[in-house]
Structure formats: C-alpha cells, structure tokens
Coordinates of C-alpha atoms and ligand atoms in Angstrom, one line a residue:
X1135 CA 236.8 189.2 316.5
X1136 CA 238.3 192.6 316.4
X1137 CA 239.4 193.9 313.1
X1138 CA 243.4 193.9 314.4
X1139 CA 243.0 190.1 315.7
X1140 CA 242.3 188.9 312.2
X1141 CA 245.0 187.2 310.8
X1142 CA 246.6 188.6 308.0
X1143 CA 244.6 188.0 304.8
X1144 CA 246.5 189.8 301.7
X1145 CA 244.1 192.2 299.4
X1146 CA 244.1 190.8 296.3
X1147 CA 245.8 187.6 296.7
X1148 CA 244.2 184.0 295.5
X1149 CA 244.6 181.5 298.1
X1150 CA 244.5 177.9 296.8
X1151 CA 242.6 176.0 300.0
X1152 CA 243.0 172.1 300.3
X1153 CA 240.2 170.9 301.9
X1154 CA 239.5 167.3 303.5
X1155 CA 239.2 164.3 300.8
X1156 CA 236.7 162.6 303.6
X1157 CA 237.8 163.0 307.1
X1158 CA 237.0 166.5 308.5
X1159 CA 239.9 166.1 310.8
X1160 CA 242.2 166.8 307.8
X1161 CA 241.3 170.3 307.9
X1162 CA 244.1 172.3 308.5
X1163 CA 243.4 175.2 310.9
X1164 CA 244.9 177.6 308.7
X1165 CA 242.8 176.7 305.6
X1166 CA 239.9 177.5 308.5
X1167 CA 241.3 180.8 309.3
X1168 CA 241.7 181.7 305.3
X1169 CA 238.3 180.7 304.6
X1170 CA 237.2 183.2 307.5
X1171 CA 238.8 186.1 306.4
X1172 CA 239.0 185.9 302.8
X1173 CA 236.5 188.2 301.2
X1174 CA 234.9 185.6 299.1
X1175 CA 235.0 181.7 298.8
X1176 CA 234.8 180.6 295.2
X1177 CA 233.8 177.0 295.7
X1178 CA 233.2 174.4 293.4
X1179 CA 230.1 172.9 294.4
X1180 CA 228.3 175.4 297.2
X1181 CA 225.7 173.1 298.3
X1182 CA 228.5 170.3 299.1
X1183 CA 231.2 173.1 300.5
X1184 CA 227.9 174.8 303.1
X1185 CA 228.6 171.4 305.3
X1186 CA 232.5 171.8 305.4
X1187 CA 232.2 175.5 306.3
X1188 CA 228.7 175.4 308.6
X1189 CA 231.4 172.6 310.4
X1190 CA 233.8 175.1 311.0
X1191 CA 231.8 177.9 311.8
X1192 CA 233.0 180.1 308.7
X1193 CA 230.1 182.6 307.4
X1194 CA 231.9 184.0 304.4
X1195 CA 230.4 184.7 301.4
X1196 CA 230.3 181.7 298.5
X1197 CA 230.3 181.7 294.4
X1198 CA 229.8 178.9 292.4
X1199 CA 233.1 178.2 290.5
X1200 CA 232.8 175.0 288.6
X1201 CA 233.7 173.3 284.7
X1202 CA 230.9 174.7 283.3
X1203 CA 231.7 178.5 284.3
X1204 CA 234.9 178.1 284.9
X1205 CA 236.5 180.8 282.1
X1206 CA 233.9 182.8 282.9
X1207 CA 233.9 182.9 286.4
X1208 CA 237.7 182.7 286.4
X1209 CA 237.5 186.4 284.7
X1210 CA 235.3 187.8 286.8
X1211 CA 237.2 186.3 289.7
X1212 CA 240.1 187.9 288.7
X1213 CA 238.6 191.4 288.3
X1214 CA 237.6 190.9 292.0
X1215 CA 241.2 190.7 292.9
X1216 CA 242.2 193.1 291.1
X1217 CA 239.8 195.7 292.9
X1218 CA 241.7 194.0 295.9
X1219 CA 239.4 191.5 297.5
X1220 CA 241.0 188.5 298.7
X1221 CA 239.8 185.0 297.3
X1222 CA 239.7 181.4 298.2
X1223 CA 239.4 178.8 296.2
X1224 CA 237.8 175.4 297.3
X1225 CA 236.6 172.1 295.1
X1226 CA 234.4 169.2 296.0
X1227 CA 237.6 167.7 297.9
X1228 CA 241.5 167.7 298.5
X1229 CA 243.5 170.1 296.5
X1230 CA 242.1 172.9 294.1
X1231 CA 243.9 172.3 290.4
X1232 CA 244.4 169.0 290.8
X1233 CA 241.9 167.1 288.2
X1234 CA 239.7 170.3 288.8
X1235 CA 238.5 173.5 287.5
X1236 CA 241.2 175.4 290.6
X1237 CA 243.8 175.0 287.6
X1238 CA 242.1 177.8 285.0
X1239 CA 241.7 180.2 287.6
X1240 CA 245.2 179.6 288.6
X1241 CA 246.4 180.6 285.2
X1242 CA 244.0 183.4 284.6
X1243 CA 245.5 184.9 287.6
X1244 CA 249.5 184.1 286.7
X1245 CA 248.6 185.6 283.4
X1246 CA 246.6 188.9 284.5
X1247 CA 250.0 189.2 287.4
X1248 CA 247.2 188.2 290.5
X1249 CA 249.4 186.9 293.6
X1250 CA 248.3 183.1 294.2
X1251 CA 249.4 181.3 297.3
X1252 CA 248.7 177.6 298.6
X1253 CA 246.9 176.3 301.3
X1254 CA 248.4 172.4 301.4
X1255 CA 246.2 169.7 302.9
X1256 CA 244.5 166.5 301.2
X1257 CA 245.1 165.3 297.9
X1258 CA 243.9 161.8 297.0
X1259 CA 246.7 161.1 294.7
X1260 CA 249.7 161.5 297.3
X1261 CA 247.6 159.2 300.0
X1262 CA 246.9 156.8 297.4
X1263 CA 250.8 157.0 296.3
X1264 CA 252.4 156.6 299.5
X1265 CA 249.8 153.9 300.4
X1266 CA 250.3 151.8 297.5
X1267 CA 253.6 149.8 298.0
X1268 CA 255.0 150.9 295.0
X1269 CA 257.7 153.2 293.8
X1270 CA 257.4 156.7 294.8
X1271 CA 261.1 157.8 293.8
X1272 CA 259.6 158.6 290.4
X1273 CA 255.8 158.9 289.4
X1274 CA 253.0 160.6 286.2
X1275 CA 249.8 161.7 287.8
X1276 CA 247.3 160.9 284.2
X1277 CA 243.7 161.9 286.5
X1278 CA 241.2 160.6 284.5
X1279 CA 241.6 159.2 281.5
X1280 CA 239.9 160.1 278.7
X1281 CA 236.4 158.1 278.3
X1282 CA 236.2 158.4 274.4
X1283 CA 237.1 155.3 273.0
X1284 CA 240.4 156.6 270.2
X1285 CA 241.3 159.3 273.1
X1286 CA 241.2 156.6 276.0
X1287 CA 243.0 154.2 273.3
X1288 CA 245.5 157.2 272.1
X1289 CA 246.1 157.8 276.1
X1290 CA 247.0 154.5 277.4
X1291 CA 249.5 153.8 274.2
X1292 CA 250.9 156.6 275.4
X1293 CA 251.8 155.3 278.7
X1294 CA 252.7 151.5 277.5
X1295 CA 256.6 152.4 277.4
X1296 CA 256.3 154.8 280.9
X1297 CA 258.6 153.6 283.7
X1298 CA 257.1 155.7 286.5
X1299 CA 254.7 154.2 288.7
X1300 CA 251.2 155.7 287.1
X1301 CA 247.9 157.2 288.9
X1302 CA 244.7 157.7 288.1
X1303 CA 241.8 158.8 289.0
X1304 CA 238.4 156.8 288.6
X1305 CA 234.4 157.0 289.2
X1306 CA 232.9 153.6 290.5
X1307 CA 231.1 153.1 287.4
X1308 CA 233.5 152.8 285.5
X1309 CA 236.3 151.5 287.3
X1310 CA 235.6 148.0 285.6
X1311 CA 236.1 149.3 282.4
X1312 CA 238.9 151.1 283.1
X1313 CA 240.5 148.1 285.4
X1314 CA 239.8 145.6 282.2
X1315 CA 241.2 148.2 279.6
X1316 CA 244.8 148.7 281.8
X1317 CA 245.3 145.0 282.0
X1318 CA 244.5 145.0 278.2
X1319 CA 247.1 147.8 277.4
X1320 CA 249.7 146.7 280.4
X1321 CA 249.3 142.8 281.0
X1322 CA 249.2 142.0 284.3
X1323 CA 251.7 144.3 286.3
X1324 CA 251.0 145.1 290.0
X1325 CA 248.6 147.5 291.0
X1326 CA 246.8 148.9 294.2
X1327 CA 243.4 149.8 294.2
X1328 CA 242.8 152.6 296.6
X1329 CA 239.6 153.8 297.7
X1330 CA 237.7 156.3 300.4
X1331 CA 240.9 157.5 301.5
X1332 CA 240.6 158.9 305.4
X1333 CA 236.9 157.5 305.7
X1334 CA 235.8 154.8 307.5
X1335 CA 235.8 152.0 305.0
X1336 CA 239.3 152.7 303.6
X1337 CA 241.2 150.4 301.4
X1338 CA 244.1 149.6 299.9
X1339 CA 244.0 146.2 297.4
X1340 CA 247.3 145.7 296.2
X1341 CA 247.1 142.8 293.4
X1342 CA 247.9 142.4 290.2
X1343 CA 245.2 144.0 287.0
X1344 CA 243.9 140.2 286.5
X1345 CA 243.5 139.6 290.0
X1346 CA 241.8 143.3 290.2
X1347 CA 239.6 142.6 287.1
X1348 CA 238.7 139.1 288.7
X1349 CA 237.6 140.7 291.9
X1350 CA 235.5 143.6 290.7
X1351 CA 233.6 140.9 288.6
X1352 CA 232.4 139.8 292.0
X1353 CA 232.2 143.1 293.9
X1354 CA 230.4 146.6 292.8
X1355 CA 233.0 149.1 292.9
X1356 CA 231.7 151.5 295.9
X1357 CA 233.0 155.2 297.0
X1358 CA 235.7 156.7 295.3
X1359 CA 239.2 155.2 293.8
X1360 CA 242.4 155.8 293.5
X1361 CA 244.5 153.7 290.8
X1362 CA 248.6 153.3 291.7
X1363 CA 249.7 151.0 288.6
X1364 CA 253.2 150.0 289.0
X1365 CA 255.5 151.4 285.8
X1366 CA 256.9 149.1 283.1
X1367 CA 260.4 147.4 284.2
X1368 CA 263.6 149.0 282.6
X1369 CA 264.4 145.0 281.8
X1370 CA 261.1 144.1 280.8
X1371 CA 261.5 146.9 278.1
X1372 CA 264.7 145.9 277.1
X1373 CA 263.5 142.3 276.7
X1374 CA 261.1 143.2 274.1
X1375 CA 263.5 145.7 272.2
X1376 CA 265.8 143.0 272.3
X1377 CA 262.8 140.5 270.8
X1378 CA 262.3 143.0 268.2
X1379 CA 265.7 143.5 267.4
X1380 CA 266.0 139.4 266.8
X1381 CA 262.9 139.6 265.1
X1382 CA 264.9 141.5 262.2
X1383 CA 267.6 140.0 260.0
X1384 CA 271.3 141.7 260.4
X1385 CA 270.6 143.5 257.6
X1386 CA 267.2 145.1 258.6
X1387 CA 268.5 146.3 261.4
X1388 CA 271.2 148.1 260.2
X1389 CA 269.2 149.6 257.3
X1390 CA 266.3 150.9 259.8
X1391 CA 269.3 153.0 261.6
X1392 CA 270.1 154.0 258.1
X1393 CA 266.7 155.2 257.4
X1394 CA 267.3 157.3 260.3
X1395 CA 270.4 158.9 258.7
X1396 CA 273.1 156.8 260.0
X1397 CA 275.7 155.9 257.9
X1398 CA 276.4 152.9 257.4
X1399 CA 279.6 152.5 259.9
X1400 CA 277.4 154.5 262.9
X1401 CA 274.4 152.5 262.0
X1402 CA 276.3 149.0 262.6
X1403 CA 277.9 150.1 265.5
X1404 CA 274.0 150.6 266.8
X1405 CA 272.8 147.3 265.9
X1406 CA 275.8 145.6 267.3
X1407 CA 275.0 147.6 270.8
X1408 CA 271.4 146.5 270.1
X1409 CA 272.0 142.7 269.9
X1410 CA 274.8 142.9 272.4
X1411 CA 277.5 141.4 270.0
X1412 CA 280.4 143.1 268.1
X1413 CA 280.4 145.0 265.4
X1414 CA 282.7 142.3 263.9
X1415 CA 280.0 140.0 263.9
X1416 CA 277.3 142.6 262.3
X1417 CA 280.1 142.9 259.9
X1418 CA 280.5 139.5 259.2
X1419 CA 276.8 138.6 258.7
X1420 CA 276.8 141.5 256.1
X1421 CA 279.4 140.2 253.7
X1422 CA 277.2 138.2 251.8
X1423 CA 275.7 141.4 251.0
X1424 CA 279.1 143.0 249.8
X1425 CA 279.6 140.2 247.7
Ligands
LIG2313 N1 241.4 167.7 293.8 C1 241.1 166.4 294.3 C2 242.4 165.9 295.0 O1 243.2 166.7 295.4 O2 242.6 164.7 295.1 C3 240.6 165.4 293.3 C4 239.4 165.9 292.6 S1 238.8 164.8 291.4 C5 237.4 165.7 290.7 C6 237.9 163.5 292.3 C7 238.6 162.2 292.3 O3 239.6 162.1 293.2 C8 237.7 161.0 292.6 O4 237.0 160.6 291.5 C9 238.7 160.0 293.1 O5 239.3 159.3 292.0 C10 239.7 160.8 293.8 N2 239.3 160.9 295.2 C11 238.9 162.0 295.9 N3 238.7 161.7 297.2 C12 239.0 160.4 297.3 C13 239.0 159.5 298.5 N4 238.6 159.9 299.6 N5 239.5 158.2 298.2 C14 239.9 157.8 297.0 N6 239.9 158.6 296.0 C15 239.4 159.9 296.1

C-alpha cells in the first residue's frame, strides 16, 4: 500500500481496539485497518493475539502488555506516544479496560495528556446483558468478584440492597462456588447463565440461582460465563424494611430516628411514614411513655 493510501493513523494517539469475544466475524474492519497502521500493538497475551492478527493479514509489531507489567509497561508505553508513535491496545478478547489491564494504560495516558480514542466491537457483558431477559434500563457491571473469602463476603453484602440488574464475570472452575454463594447472599432471584458468547455452543440458561446451583451439580461448567442476576425488587425491599420496622416497638423506632438527630416531632413523623399510619397513632402509642 502506498504511504498516501493508508488511512489516517494519528501520531501519538492510543487506540482502544475491541477485538472478537469468539467469533472472528465480529471483527470490525476498522479495528483491522488500526491494527495495520498503528506503529505498535500492545497486546495482552501475544501468543493468543498472533492467530487474530496472522487471520487478518496484519504484520505490525507486538509487546506484551498484561497484569503483571502492566504499570510498567503502561509507562513505557506512554513514552512511546509521546515521541509520537501511534499505539493499539488489544486483550485476550472483547473490549480493552473492561475487567482488564486496557484500564491502567488508559489512565496513565489521561494523566500524562496522551490522546486515547475507541475502537468499539465485542464486549461479553453487553451480549450477555441484552441476551439475558432481564432489565437493561438500569444495570452495575461487578466483573469478577473478589475470590478471598471476607472480600468476596464484603463484596456481595455490598450488592444485597442493589436494584440494578447485576453482571459478573466468571471462570468455569469456579462458577459453582460463585453460583452457590449468590443464591446464599440473594435467595433465589432470576438469573441467566450466559456462556461462549458468538461461538458455536452458545447459551443462554435463564433460571432461577437454586435451579442454576441444582443444574451445575449435574453439569461441569465448560467455556466461559457470563452471570446477568436480576436486581432486588423495590417491593421486595420495602417488605423487609417494613418487617423491620414491625419488628421494633413504637418507641424504638422513633428513638433510632432520634439517634440520628431527629427531634422528637421530625423523628415521629418518620416512623409514622415508615409503618404507613399517622402520626396520631405514633403519638398515641407513646403516651404511656409521657405519663
Ligand atoms: N474485556 C473483555 C470483554 O470486553 O468482555 C473481558 C475480559 S475478562 C478477562 C474475561 C471474561 O469475560 C471471561 O472470564 C468471561 O467471564 C467473559 N467472557 C469473555 N468472552 C466470553 C464469551 N465468549 N462468552 C461468555 N463470557 C465471556
């Protein structure tokens, strides 16, 4: 190609490449044209990204940008463009900075004033989103969640009160765990179980976290999963505030709002919007008290 046919590649600009999550027909031709002019590919795992670009005939240089070098790498990436080579950055699959190292090299750049651009295509979380059959009007990406046991414990508390429909990310070995400890901190709400997205043995499992831990008891979790958990119901968690609430005497309730610095007047008002009665009735209950 002569050098006024190449597309236009910007000196010194990042270019954030999505590549396919499986099927190679997901490659966009503009990530191909990128990946051929750039000046060098930062990928995340070289031996895994030669096949993609061998695929599509690209012959640009490679560097290894992964976890383990990924402050690094990032730096010395970011001198690069600042002598004014272009780079693109690729990971294993889908879209770089998404429950990968693309995200440090994103800041590093933002911070040291680097142009960075995007280069949309795959991302297994969208699929698995717009696949699953539930909400997608609001939603909390969580990736993986954290495999210590206080973390993973801290994490998923965390989420108990979340509304949005959740989505993780999970390996096959431990997706049993991780299936057995949702339906432990959620009770059985709906989920879909998502997995090799674009490939040949796609599939979308849309049960509920018992039925899901029932199944995988019987199957070996193969290839790689998605998890789209439906979010807690608005009445659902106004059922069990009210539960609490009722739990409480009169009194109780309208002191824990004065622990909170209510006065007395503001705090009945609360517990009478609470327990859905009036505050004539909170009154009332609390005479014995004045007496
Ligand atoms: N950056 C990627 C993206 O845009 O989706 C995600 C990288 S993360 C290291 C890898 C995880 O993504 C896998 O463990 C799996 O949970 C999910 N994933 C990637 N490809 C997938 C596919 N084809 N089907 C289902 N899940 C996939």
């Amino acid at each position: 190609m002569k050098e006024e046919e190449r597309p236009a590649v910007e000196k010194g600009m990042l270019y954030l490449c999505a590549t396919p999550i499986g099927n190679l027909g997901d490659m966009t031709e503009r990530c191909v044209e990128i990946l051929k002019n750039v000046d060098v590919i930062a990928a995340e795992d070289t031996r895994n990204s030669i096949r993609l670009l061998n695929h599509f005939d690209i012959h640009t240089p490679m560097t290894a940008y992964h976890e383990y070098n990924r402050y690094d790498k990032a730096e010395a990436l970011v001198e690069k463009l600042r002598e004014g080579a272009s780079v693109a950055c690729i990971t294993d699959a889908g879209t770089p900075g998404i429950s990968d190292p693309g995200e440090v090299l994103v800041k590093k750049c933002i911070e040291a004033g680097i142009p960075v651009t995007s280069v949309p295509g795959a991302c297994a979380a969208v699929s698995a989103l717009i696949l699953s059959g539930l909400s997608t009007r609001r939603f909390r990406f969580e990736g993986f969640l954290p495999t210590e046991k206080k973390e993973r414990k801290e994490a998923l508390s965390d989420l108990q009160n979340e509304t949005c429909t959740l989505i993780f990310y999970e390996a096959p070995h431990r997706l049993k765990r991780t299936l057995s400890d949702l339906c432990e901190a959620f009770g059985d709400r709906r989920v879909s179980v998502v997995r090799e997205l674009t490939k040949k043995h796609e599939e979308v499992l849309r049960m509920t976290l018992r039925e899901a831990v029932l199944y995988y008891e019987k199957e070996e979790p193969r290839g790689e999963f998605v998890l789209v958990l439906e979010g807690r119901s608005r009445e659902a968690r106004q059922e069990e505030e009210r539960a609490a609430w009722e739990r409480m005497s009169v009194l109780e309730h309208v002191q824990y709002y004065e622990a909170q610095g209510l006065s007395r007047k503001d705090a009945m008002k609360a517990a009478a919007k609470d327990r859905n009665v009036t505050r004539r009735e909170i009154y009332s209950e609390l005479l014995p008290e004045k007496d």
